[in-house]
Amino acid sequence: MIREFGTSELWFVVSSARWTLALTLIALGLGGVLGFVIALARVSRLAPLRWLAAGWIGLVQGVPVLMLLFLSYYGLSLAGLDLPPLVAAGISLSFYASGFLGEIWRGCIQSVPWQQWEASAALALSRAQQYRYVVLPQAVRIAVPPTVGFIVQLVKNTSIVSIIGVVELARAGHLVNNATFQPMRVFCVVALVYFCICWPISLAARWLERRMHVGRAG
Amino acid sequence: MSVVRVEGVRKSYGALEVLKGVSMQVERGEVVAIIGRSGSGKSTLLRCLNGLEPIQAGRIEVAGHTLDSSGKGLRDLRKDVGIVFQSYNLFPHLKVGENIMLAPRVVLGCSRAEARARAEQTLAQVGLAEKIEAWPDNLSGGQAQRVAIARSLAMQPKVMLFDEVTSALDPELTGEVLATLEGLAQAGMTMLLVTHEMAFARRVAHRTVFMHQGLLHEEGPSEALFSAPRTAELRQFLSGGLK
Amino acid sequence: MAFEFQFQPVLAQSEVLLDGLYLTLELAGTGIVLGGLLGTLLAVLRGVVPALRWPIGVYVEVVRNTPFLVQLFIVYLGLPEAGLRMSAEQAAVITMTLNLGAYATEIVRAGLESVHKSQIEAGLSLALTRWQVFRHVVLGPALARVWPSLSSQFVLMLLSSSVFSFISVQELSGAASNVEQDTFRSFETYIVITVLYLAMAMALRVVLAVLGRVMFAAPVRAR
Ligand SMILES: Nc1ncnc2c1ncn2[C@@H]1O[C@H](COP(=O)(O)OP(=O)(O)O)[C@@H](O)[C@H]1O
Ligand SMILES: [Mg+2]
């Protein structure tokens, strides 16, 4: 039975955006924590930790998100964890986010001038205290615009997990299309919903970026 | 008893030996100026005294703490040894008062009130009591450098090291910083200062040390050293105006 | 019940995998060239023809704020509805060109804006024609400056090509799902594919770096 693309279909598509947002938040949370650890490891004084972090970043940035998804999906199930697709999707997107955020934040930590390390060391702060009170507060300020910019990439890449059956925006569009056979209309609506989520975030990232440069000059 | 005792200290960056066996002593309350050409190892010596650079050989004893090539006990030493750099290196995300309170609070475990009292007291000492709520970005170079000095003083160090603290300043701003240093000297602080302000060294420092190619080339009471240099290198340095 | 890795069945299908690899390279290569050209063209056009600034801006924003996968569905499933029929491979190349074109427009635009007016005036004062000035004083240095950003975008494009398997293109990811179904060794299959993608991404980075050296021989300092 072929249906028209009516209000109930529209509502189905729009409301499935909640899973897109949920996946984004999960990946941002888990991936953020993991990415923070990776950023710290990447600038650690222990060479093996640096290599490990660099390897992880290289892997995540050198492989399609789709492969990260399959690897974590099958890898986790082989490890005896029979995870629902949503969880597997959340985990793989967290891995993805950790690789990119780790690299972005490494850059932010390293852009804090070395004199700040030296001045705080001279005041007898321990390494942890240097991070906590001097370096990270400054790195966080620098990190906000690129991190917000990355969220746009994250939102868009959640579409890929539709392949394992998570009914987020892209999958919802697919299902509605299978029922209505009006692909142009359906996927334009899907694209519009993504756009409504991503564009404001893009604008915010640009605004933050500009504001920071103005702040610098002043 | 000497507050600073340096014995046969050697320091290399890779193949480049920068300190080639330096020995010196500084007594409590003494003010010692270190002069010498750029690249002669003055900054390196100060940085070693604060444990910012590991040494390859020799021994450093500062305020009762011993440093050797193992690098142990660094933080304890740094609590007693303040250092101020040419670039003030204030923490830009903290207000002036918070800059000063940070180390007493997290390193020494002072209460907020105690740290605040120290900030007020040291800021008054450098003549900037009214700047406690200011942001570092809004200070002039001379003011920023005085805050950096106050920040070190708040740890109540036994020795203060100054590395060309006026070199980054416009000429009209050096006076206020030099006055601060002189005040500290008169208050009896033990000080080692690397400087290009020869007149200041001659007037304020009890003793002056001339460094040349990684060694203490000549030293003596400031007045005598400046008025009657004994070695050709020092004579040339003082007359040449070359840095 | 320890899991035992068995790569032989997967590697026995190397022909399928290599075909997939080849198609990935072919598609991504075409898309990168066309997308790079489109981006450069639009970046220049929006500077030269003020009336085009707005429509090009809309195109860039729309593409950069919607998923590649959805763009692919619109091209492959949507356009035929409007009478434009095409093969899955053609849809793949078109989508890639349009997608990369938008990112490249933005990157090249930034490069063009970083060229100082004084340099253009200097070029004109040396009696170069407008075209010569544009080619040698503006576009060359601009591209040289943004080449690293473009290169990263090209690598991302190569990796994004994996979603073509969603519309049954038999590129590397598509080949993977065939091999997976034939061998029942999913994890091993995707490990092999992952290694292949990693190798391709690394190789592409090297190729782009060498290409950058050759094309922009003059040493260019990042600003
Ligand atoms: N971190 C470093 N790495 C390598 N060489 C250094 C470093 N710091 C200083 N040097 C070298 O050590 C020598 C002494 O430097 P320094 O102590 O700064 O001299 P001064 O303060 O007397 O001008 C110089 O030749 C300088 O180039
Ligand atoms: Mg120096």
XYZ file of C-alpha atoms and ligand atoms in Angstrom:
712
model
C 0.000 0.000 0.000
C 1.500 3.284 -1.067
C 0.894 6.169 1.264
C 1.121 9.886 0.699
C 3.806 11.874 2.447
C 1.420 13.556 4.884
C 1.593 15.121 8.307
C 2.005 11.843 10.180
C 4.975 10.920 7.977
C 6.390 14.375 8.423
C 5.994 14.077 12.161
C 7.665 10.664 12.149
C 10.690 12.106 10.372
C 10.929 15.215 12.498
C 10.467 13.392 15.770
C 13.125 10.833 14.896
C 15.570 13.723 15.119
C 15.532 13.085 18.865
C 17.638 9.975 18.279
C 20.038 11.945 16.118
C 20.381 14.408 18.973
C 20.629 11.631 21.560
C 23.429 9.939 19.604
C 25.207 13.272 19.254
C 25.017 13.901 22.987
C 26.186 10.386 23.870
C 29.133 10.646 21.489
C 29.958 14.111 22.751
C 29.854 12.956 26.363
C 31.689 9.635 26.094
C 33.865 10.764 23.221
C 34.633 13.975 25.070
C 35.867 12.127 28.146
C 37.906 9.704 26.056
C 39.151 12.530 23.827
C 40.291 14.485 26.875
C 42.296 11.512 28.096
C 43.770 11.104 24.609
C 44.692 14.779 24.379
C 46.496 14.546 27.720
C 48.223 11.321 26.677
C 49.236 12.954 23.408
C 51.188 15.650 25.292
C 52.372 13.358 28.079
C 56.008 13.146 29.070
C 55.852 9.367 28.613
C 56.688 8.512 25.009
C 54.672 5.247 24.902
C 51.546 7.120 25.966
C 52.145 9.700 23.241
C 52.556 6.948 20.640
C 49.438 5.161 21.785
C 47.386 8.342 21.574
C 48.881 9.247 18.200
C 48.067 5.753 16.939
C 44.476 6.029 18.082
C 44.074 9.445 16.457
C 45.671 8.168 13.251
C 43.357 5.168 13.193
C 40.162 7.120 13.808
C 41.086 9.829 11.315
C 42.312 7.360 8.702
C 39.256 5.117 8.571
C 35.651 5.751 7.486
C 33.126 6.203 10.273
C 31.323 3.265 8.710
C 34.316 1.023 9.450
C 34.517 2.267 13.046
C 30.862 1.350 13.326
C 31.292 -2.192 11.959
C 34.477 -2.810 13.924
C 32.920 -1.814 17.223
C 29.657 -3.576 16.383
C 31.261 -6.920 15.531
C 34.186 -6.507 17.892
C 31.961 -5.885 20.881
C 29.663 -8.773 20.010
C 32.667 -11.097 19.722
C 33.754 -9.893 23.130
C 30.494 -11.404 24.324
C 28.601 -8.119 24.573
C 25.337 -8.437 22.745
C 24.552 -4.787 22.498
C 21.411 -3.192 21.135
C 22.183 -1.230 17.942
C 21.654 2.107 19.639
C 24.360 1.356 22.194
C 26.770 -0.004 19.597
C 26.127 3.091 17.508
C 26.720 5.367 20.486
C 29.981 3.626 21.288
C 31.331 3.764 17.760
C 30.421 7.432 17.405
C 32.159 8.045 20.740
C 35.315 6.451 19.345
C 34.974 8.656 16.307
C 34.515 11.796 18.404
C 37.417 10.873 20.709
C 39.878 10.733 17.823
C 38.931 14.138 16.471
C 38.377 15.904 19.790
C 41.621 14.440 21.138
C 43.523 15.966 18.252
C 41.702 19.310 18.436
C 42.312 19.581 22.180
C 45.938 18.525 21.896
C 46.417 21.529 19.653
C 44.694 23.774 22.182
C 46.825 22.525 25.074
C 49.978 22.992 23.049
C 49.011 26.485 21.995
C 49.259 27.652 25.603
C 52.698 29.355 25.642
C 55.460 27.289 27.262
C 56.297 30.253 29.467
C 53.059 29.554 31.325
C 54.370 26.086 32.180
C 57.661 27.552 33.265
C 56.191 30.340 35.368
C 53.921 27.916 37.186
C 56.706 25.369 37.665
C 58.839 28.114 39.181
C 56.049 28.729 41.694
C 56.393 25.072 42.765
C 53.100 23.892 41.267
C 53.034 20.155 40.567
C 52.366 18.929 37.038
C 48.739 18.197 37.912
C 48.329 21.627 39.476
C 49.853 23.255 36.403
C 47.228 21.560 34.265
C 44.386 22.227 36.649
C 44.998 25.879 37.459
C 47.095 27.320 34.652
C 47.124 25.407 31.383
C 43.673 23.852 31.014
C 41.714 27.005 31.895
C 43.533 28.767 29.067
C 43.258 25.801 26.678
C 39.501 25.535 27.246
C 38.965 29.097 26.038
C 40.818 28.317 22.819
C 39.031 24.991 22.451
C 35.446 26.211 22.461
C 35.070 27.378 18.814
C 36.656 24.320 17.119
C 34.803 21.983 19.468
C 31.469 23.551 18.602
C 32.461 23.323 14.928
C 33.153 19.616 15.340
C 29.666 19.025 16.752
C 28.325 19.764 13.255
C 30.476 16.946 11.841
C 29.229 14.698 14.613
C 25.546 15.412 13.953
C 26.008 14.697 10.249
C 27.926 11.485 10.844
C 25.217 10.062 13.099
C 23.383 9.412 9.812
C 25.787 6.574 9.100
C 24.562 4.429 11.995
C 21.227 4.140 10.198
C 22.777 1.102 8.520
C 22.576 -1.004 11.675
C 18.933 -0.139 12.136
C 18.935 2.775 14.535
C 15.898 4.792 13.553
C 17.402 8.256 13.626
C 16.714 10.911 10.995
C 18.298 9.247 7.962
C 16.759 5.866 8.734
C 13.375 7.448 9.328
C 13.625 9.071 5.915
C 14.450 5.723 4.391
C 11.464 4.043 6.031
C 9.073 6.779 4.982
C 10.444 6.669 1.447
C 9.844 2.924 1.282
C 6.209 3.577 2.178
C 5.567 6.641 0.022
C 7.967 6.388 -2.938
C 8.448 10.136 -2.899
C 12.212 10.223 -2.363
C 12.754 13.824 -3.439
C 10.228 15.204 -1.026
C 11.189 12.850 1.803
C 14.944 13.347 1.680
C 14.660 17.082 1.185
C 12.643 17.205 4.390
C 15.263 15.033 6.092
C 18.003 17.316 4.816
C 16.082 20.348 6.025
C 15.813 18.919 9.534
C 19.561 18.258 9.605
C 20.135 21.766 8.333
C 17.987 23.246 11.072
C 20.109 21.441 13.643
C 23.522 22.047 12.085
C 23.315 25.563 10.733
C 22.782 27.332 14.054
C 25.692 25.352 15.500
C 27.879 26.368 12.547
C 26.927 29.993 13.019
C 27.654 29.761 16.730
C 31.076 28.255 16.045
C 31.906 31.067 13.620
C 30.666 33.706 16.036
C 32.726 32.247 18.880
C 35.761 32.117 16.627
C 35.404 35.763 15.637
C 34.734 36.882 19.183
C 37.874 35.161 20.401
C 40.036 36.915 17.819
C 38.509 40.244 18.716
C 39.180 39.473 22.382
C 42.789 38.711 21.550
C 43.366 41.971 19.763
C 41.743 44.025 22.560
C 76.033 30.271 56.292
C 75.602 30.581 52.544
C 72.088 30.652 51.203
C 73.293 29.681 47.747
C 76.199 27.325 47.213
C 77.079 26.239 43.684
C 79.884 23.746 43.155
C 81.338 22.767 39.794
C 78.035 22.945 37.937
C 78.092 21.812 34.342
C 75.154 22.145 32.000
C 74.926 21.207 28.329
C 72.254 21.466 25.677
C 73.120 18.497 23.521
C 76.709 18.957 22.452
C 76.798 22.621 23.488
C 78.282 23.071 26.960
C 76.793 26.257 28.381
C 78.024 26.108 31.993
C 81.544 24.746 32.247
C 82.032 24.216 35.943
C 80.552 27.169 37.798
C 81.119 27.639 41.530
C 79.829 30.475 43.672
C 78.335 31.327 47.026
C 75.826 33.899 48.150
C 75.389 34.870 51.775
C 72.108 35.649 53.495
C 70.967 39.184 52.703
C 73.513 39.587 49.969
C 72.641 41.185 46.620
C 74.687 39.789 43.746
C 74.549 41.118 40.206
C 75.471 38.871 37.281
C 76.692 40.599 34.150
C 78.108 39.328 30.891
C 77.587 39.086 27.173
C 74.481 37.621 25.688
C 74.932 33.863 25.441
C 77.468 33.649 28.259
C 75.128 31.442 30.319
C 73.615 33.897 32.806
C 70.011 32.838 32.292
C 70.991 29.201 32.276
C 72.682 29.588 35.655
C 69.585 31.186 37.195
C 67.322 28.551 35.690
C 69.510 25.809 37.144
C 69.303 27.437 40.569
C 65.522 27.100 40.412
C 65.681 23.553 39.070
C 64.095 24.547 35.760
C 67.060 22.979 33.971
C 68.624 19.697 35.038
C 72.393 19.816 35.479
C 74.851 17.235 34.228
C 77.470 17.565 36.934
C 78.116 19.413 40.159
C 75.947 20.345 43.088
C 73.563 23.150 43.874
C 72.468 23.969 47.378
C 69.850 26.668 47.775
C 68.149 27.615 51.028
C 69.042 24.272 52.531
C 67.820 22.184 49.580
C 70.258 20.176 47.533
C 69.913 19.652 43.804
C 71.999 17.169 41.915
C 71.674 15.534 38.524
C 68.883 13.274 39.849
C 66.402 16.149 39.983
C 64.801 15.124 43.303
C 63.311 17.596 45.750
C 62.609 20.175 43.075
C 59.301 21.402 44.369
C 60.550 21.885 47.908
C 63.382 23.956 46.566
C 61.091 26.069 44.416
C 58.959 26.958 47.424
C 61.969 28.777 48.822
C 63.401 30.212 45.613
C 61.481 32.801 43.604
C 62.369 33.616 40.014
C 61.172 36.464 37.803
C 61.721 36.422 34.057
C 62.224 39.039 31.392
C 58.725 38.323 30.072
C 56.434 38.636 33.068
C 54.428 35.481 32.302
C 51.419 36.460 34.360
C 48.505 34.028 34.065
C 46.153 35.868 31.670
C 43.014 34.074 32.852
C 43.447 35.169 36.470
C 43.111 38.633 37.961
C 46.174 40.188 39.546
C 45.151 39.137 43.040
C 44.366 35.582 41.900
C 47.714 35.375 40.114
C 49.409 36.042 43.404
C 47.125 33.885 45.558
C 47.330 30.763 43.377
C 50.643 29.308 44.524
C 50.248 30.090 48.240
C 46.843 28.418 48.136
C 47.546 25.276 46.116
C 51.224 24.751 46.946
C 51.453 25.960 50.532
C 47.845 25.200 51.453
C 47.125 28.700 52.756
C 43.541 29.638 53.548
C 41.831 32.063 51.208
C 42.084 34.819 53.759
C 45.760 34.165 54.367
C 46.514 34.096 50.619
C 44.533 37.294 50.132
C 46.487 38.959 52.929
C 49.736 37.933 51.256
C 48.541 39.329 47.936
C 47.614 42.653 49.531
C 50.880 42.841 51.377
C 53.139 42.015 48.430
C 51.192 44.269 46.076
C 51.651 47.106 48.537
C 55.343 46.282 48.623
C 55.618 46.781 44.844
C 53.367 49.828 44.949
C 50.326 48.335 43.207
C 47.859 47.792 46.030
C 45.021 49.248 43.971
C 45.487 46.733 41.126
C 44.388 43.637 43.025
C 41.196 43.258 40.966
C 42.773 44.245 37.623
C 43.315 41.880 34.685
C 46.904 41.314 33.564
C 46.007 42.470 30.036
C 45.198 45.914 31.383
C 48.564 46.514 33.040
C 51.521 48.366 31.591
C 54.744 46.401 31.175
C 56.263 47.899 34.295
C 53.152 47.139 36.326
C 52.989 43.567 35.003
C 56.602 42.999 35.961
C 55.987 44.335 39.452
C 52.994 42.007 39.806
C 55.238 39.130 38.737
C 57.650 40.131 41.483
C 54.811 40.313 44.003
C 53.643 36.874 42.864
C 57.047 35.407 43.696
C 57.296 37.286 46.972
C 53.965 35.902 48.131
C 55.634 32.497 48.483
C 57.917 34.165 51.038
C 61.051 32.837 49.387
C 64.461 32.852 51.018
C 66.156 33.806 47.749
C 64.948 35.785 44.749
C 66.360 35.366 41.244
C 65.804 38.059 38.611
C 66.625 37.483 34.947
C 66.862 40.770 33.037
C 63.542 41.874 34.465
C 63.747 45.309 32.837
C 64.963 44.278 29.380
C 61.513 43.965 27.822
C 60.365 47.336 29.156
C 60.272 50.735 27.519
C 63.048 52.908 28.975
C 60.618 55.147 30.859
C 59.171 52.098 32.661
C 62.413 50.532 33.878
C 62.753 53.029 36.716
C 59.693 51.828 38.617
C 60.857 48.199 38.456
C 64.409 49.052 39.495
C 63.016 51.030 42.422
C 61.056 47.955 43.470
C 64.213 45.837 43.323
C 66.137 48.388 45.334
C 63.415 48.399 47.971
C 63.660 44.627 48.219
C 67.428 44.822 48.579
C 67.114 47.335 51.376
C 64.603 45.095 53.131
C 67.323 42.471 53.347
C 66.199 40.015 50.656
C 68.882 37.695 49.308
C 68.965 38.423 45.595
C 70.736 37.301 42.443
C 70.039 39.487 39.492
C 71.115 39.239 35.903
C 71.093 42.747 34.521
C 72.334 45.070 31.826
C 71.743 48.100 34.040
C 75.370 48.613 35.008
C 74.776 51.767 37.062
C 72.110 49.957 39.037
C 74.340 46.934 39.645
C 77.177 49.131 40.783
C 75.001 51.082 43.205
C 72.736 48.369 44.627
C 74.594 45.050 44.373
C 77.046 44.224 47.126
C 78.941 42.026 44.775
C 79.047 41.636 40.982
C 79.941 38.554 38.993
C 81.103 38.718 35.388
C 80.277 35.613 33.367
C 82.204 34.796 30.241
C 81.823 31.742 28.039
C 80.132 29.614 30.656
C 82.474 30.455 33.512
C 82.643 33.021 36.309
C 85.408 35.089 34.828
C 85.774 37.747 37.463
C 83.992 38.745 40.634
C 84.318 41.181 43.452
C 82.659 44.001 45.375
C 80.649 45.947 42.811
C 82.371 49.272 43.254
C 85.822 47.724 42.904
C 84.853 45.538 39.980
C 83.381 48.373 37.972
C 86.031 50.945 38.780
C 89.019 48.643 38.406
C 88.300 45.586 36.274
C 91.190 43.154 36.415
C 90.708 41.042 33.303
C 90.894 42.177 29.702
C 87.542 40.545 28.908
C 85.686 42.484 31.592
C 87.418 45.714 30.578
C 86.344 45.136 27.015
C 82.801 44.259 28.085
C 82.460 47.374 30.216
C 83.933 49.711 27.652
C 82.575 48.196 24.486
C 78.969 48.792 25.308
C 78.500 45.482 23.548
C 76.072 43.208 25.211
C 34.806 -19.986 23.913
C 37.723 -17.942 22.753
C 37.324 -16.353 19.375
C 39.747 -17.607 16.783
C 40.734 -15.217 14.057
C 40.503 -16.739 10.599
C 41.759 -14.458 7.915
C 42.232 -17.076 5.179
C 38.625 -17.150 3.996
C 38.650 -13.365 3.755
C 41.980 -13.144 2.016
C 40.890 -15.854 -0.407
C 38.427 -13.283 -1.730
C 41.213 -10.867 -2.507
C 39.961 -10.436 -6.052
C 36.627 -9.045 -4.870
C 38.417 -6.825 -2.389
C 40.876 -5.526 -4.941
C 38.051 -4.769 -7.375
C 36.391 -2.804 -4.583
C 39.610 -1.034 -3.758
C 40.072 -0.098 -7.383
C 36.529 1.260 -7.681
C 36.988 3.293 -4.499
C 40.145 4.836 -5.904
C 38.468 5.508 -9.224
C 35.391 7.129 -7.706
C 37.272 9.104 -5.075
C 39.896 10.190 -7.590
C 37.255 11.487 -9.984
C 35.308 13.180 -7.219
C 38.409 14.829 -5.785
C 39.501 16.238 -9.132
C 36.022 17.451 -10.114
C 35.170 18.713 -6.638
C 38.494 20.516 -6.336
C 37.976 22.196 -9.707
C 34.380 23.125 -8.912
C 35.413 24.617 -5.584
C 38.221 26.656 -7.139
C 35.920 27.874 -9.894
C 33.174 28.925 -7.483
C 35.612 30.571 -5.096
C 36.964 32.654 -7.967
C 33.488 33.373 -9.415
C 32.098 34.661 -6.156
C 34.966 37.102 -6.039
C 34.578 38.245 -9.622
C 30.794 38.316 -9.970
C 29.242 39.917 -6.881
C 25.767 38.777 -7.938
C 26.867 35.164 -7.499
C 28.106 35.662 -3.977
C 24.766 34.998 -2.376
C 23.701 31.862 -4.326
C 27.159 30.354 -3.918
C 27.001 31.121 -0.212
C 23.664 29.323 0.072
C 25.027 26.300 -1.792
C 28.068 26.132 0.492
C 26.006 26.433 3.673
C 23.402 23.884 2.589
C 26.007 21.285 1.651
C 28.161 21.814 4.733
C 25.222 21.534 7.109
C 23.624 18.355 5.793
C 24.981 14.787 5.824
C 26.762 13.396 2.795
C 24.560 10.319 2.997
C 21.353 12.330 2.683
C 22.829 14.274 -0.221
C 23.565 10.950 -1.866
C 19.943 9.809 -1.389
C 18.628 13.025 -2.882
C 20.831 12.656 -5.955
C 20.394 8.923 -6.461
C 16.792 8.435 -5.359
C 15.352 11.921 -5.664
C 16.620 13.199 -8.996
C 15.168 10.285 -11.032
C 11.799 11.411 -9.732
C 12.504 14.632 -11.612
C 13.372 12.604 -14.697
C 17.146 12.465 -14.243
C 18.116 8.806 -14.383
C 21.611 7.714 -13.570
C 23.655 4.734 -12.434
C 24.703 4.385 -8.817
C 28.304 5.162 -9.795
C 27.265 8.318 -11.611
C 25.220 9.407 -8.611
C 28.264 8.749 -6.438
C 30.516 10.960 -8.542
C 27.937 13.748 -8.795
C 27.310 13.787 -5.052
C 30.997 13.748 -4.281
C 31.676 16.602 -6.681
C 28.888 18.730 -5.246
C 29.863 17.939 -1.665
C 33.589 18.472 -2.004
C 32.928 21.492 -4.213
C 31.261 23.296 -1.317
C 34.076 22.604 1.156
C 36.702 23.487 -1.421
C 34.921 26.750 -2.254
C 35.162 27.775 1.362
C 38.806 26.741 1.684
C 39.959 28.405 -1.542
C 37.971 31.536 -0.707
C 39.937 31.861 2.521
C 43.139 31.451 0.525
C 42.143 34.103 -2.006
C 41.237 36.535 0.754
C 44.660 36.104 2.290
C 46.380 37.560 -0.793
C 47.123 41.225 -0.197
C 45.952 43.977 -2.524
C 49.456 45.371 -2.571
C 50.678 42.226 -4.289
C 48.090 42.580 -7.035
C 49.123 46.192 -7.531
C 52.747 45.161 -7.626
C 51.916 42.593 -10.308
C 49.986 45.102 -12.401
C 52.773 47.638 -12.045
C 55.096 45.097 -13.617
C 52.908 45.251 -16.735
C 51.472 41.775 -16.259
C 48.013 41.349 -17.780
C 45.088 40.956 -15.417
C 44.940 37.262 -16.238
C 48.655 36.826 -15.588
C 48.349 38.641 -12.279
C 45.402 36.497 -11.317
C 47.085 33.274 -12.305
C 50.543 33.919 -10.829
C 50.032 36.463 -8.064
C 46.617 35.564 -6.705
C 45.493 32.021 -7.472
C 48.880 30.290 -7.279
C 49.871 31.614 -3.851
C 46.299 31.233 -2.567
C 46.156 27.558 -3.532
C 49.635 26.966 -2.203
C 48.626 28.418 1.127
C 45.456 26.340 1.509
C 46.849 23.157 0.001
C 47.190 21.468 3.418
C 43.526 22.178 4.237
C 42.443 21.012 0.805
C 44.483 17.859 1.234
C 42.764 17.016 4.525
C 39.416 17.577 2.872
C 40.400 15.253 0.011
C 41.332 12.518 2.468
C 38.006 12.957 4.268
C 36.293 12.625 0.898
C 38.115 9.376 0.178
C 36.922 7.996 3.499
C 33.375 9.279 2.985
C 33.159 7.310 -0.240
C 32.459 4.274 1.949
C 28.819 5.343 2.208
C 28.360 4.539 -1.477
C 27.811 0.993 -0.279
C 24.435 2.292 0.961
C 23.307 2.520 -2.663
C 24.922 -0.822 -3.567
C 28.005 0.529 -5.287
C 30.594 -2.237 -5.147
C 33.418 -0.056 -3.875
C 35.555 -1.271 -0.993
C 32.823 -1.153 1.685
C 30.321 -2.710 -0.704
C 32.774 -5.455 -1.553
C 33.242 -5.962 2.179
C 29.615 -6.760 2.776
C 29.745 -9.344 -0.032
C 32.845 -10.967 1.398
C 31.299 -10.868 4.844
C 28.195 -12.666 3.650
C 30.192 -15.299 1.757
C 32.686 -16.059 4.501
C 30.703 -15.396 7.707
C 33.875 -13.799 9.054
C 32.544 -10.288 9.682
C 35.147 -9.063 12.125
C 38.090 -10.277 10.064
C 36.583 -8.799 6.932
C 36.267 -5.373 8.476
C 39.739 -5.538 9.961
C 41.153 -6.194 6.498
C 39.042 -3.402 4.997
C 40.103 -1.025 7.765
C 43.740 -1.717 7.025
C 43.099 -1.078 3.340
C 41.403 2.266 4.070
C 44.236 3.255 6.390
C 46.756 2.425 3.695
C 44.804 4.361 1.071
C 44.442 7.399 3.333
C 48.159 7.360 4.097
C 49.077 6.928 0.461
C 46.767 9.761 -0.564
C 48.353 12.054 2.037
C 51.787 11.263 0.655
C 50.663 11.762 -2.943
C 49.042 15.094 -2.098
C 52.129 16.262 -0.225
C 54.357 15.401 -3.169
C 51.895 17.010 -5.566
C 51.919 20.134 -3.445
C 55.709 20.259 -3.626
C 55.658 19.904 -7.384
C 52.842 22.349 -8.081
C 53.819 24.990 -5.546
C 57.569 24.712 -5.710
C 58.171 28.132 -4.183
C 58.458 27.898 -0.436
C 55.250 29.204 1.060
C 55.008 30.162 4.666
C 51.774 29.724 6.519
C 50.497 33.081 7.688
N 66.838 25.501 25.602
C 68.037 25.659 24.978
N 68.422 24.770 24.035
C 69.617 24.911 23.413
N 70.486 25.889 23.651
C 70.164 26.805 24.587
C 68.915 26.750 25.287
N 68.860 27.789 26.133
C 70.016 28.465 25.962
N 70.795 27.883 25.041
C 72.139 28.335 24.642
O 72.935 28.425 25.783
C 73.798 29.532 25.707
C 73.619 30.396 26.933
O 72.307 30.915 26.939
P 71.779 31.860 28.104
O 72.023 31.224 29.402
O 70.384 32.210 27.774
O 72.709 33.137 27.923
P 72.516 34.588 28.518
O 71.345 34.590 29.424
O 73.807 34.874 29.199
O 72.328 35.482 27.348
C 73.471 30.260 24.420
O 74.423 29.904 23.470
C 72.118 29.733 24.046
O 72.000 29.696 22.662
Mg 69.490 35.622 29.202
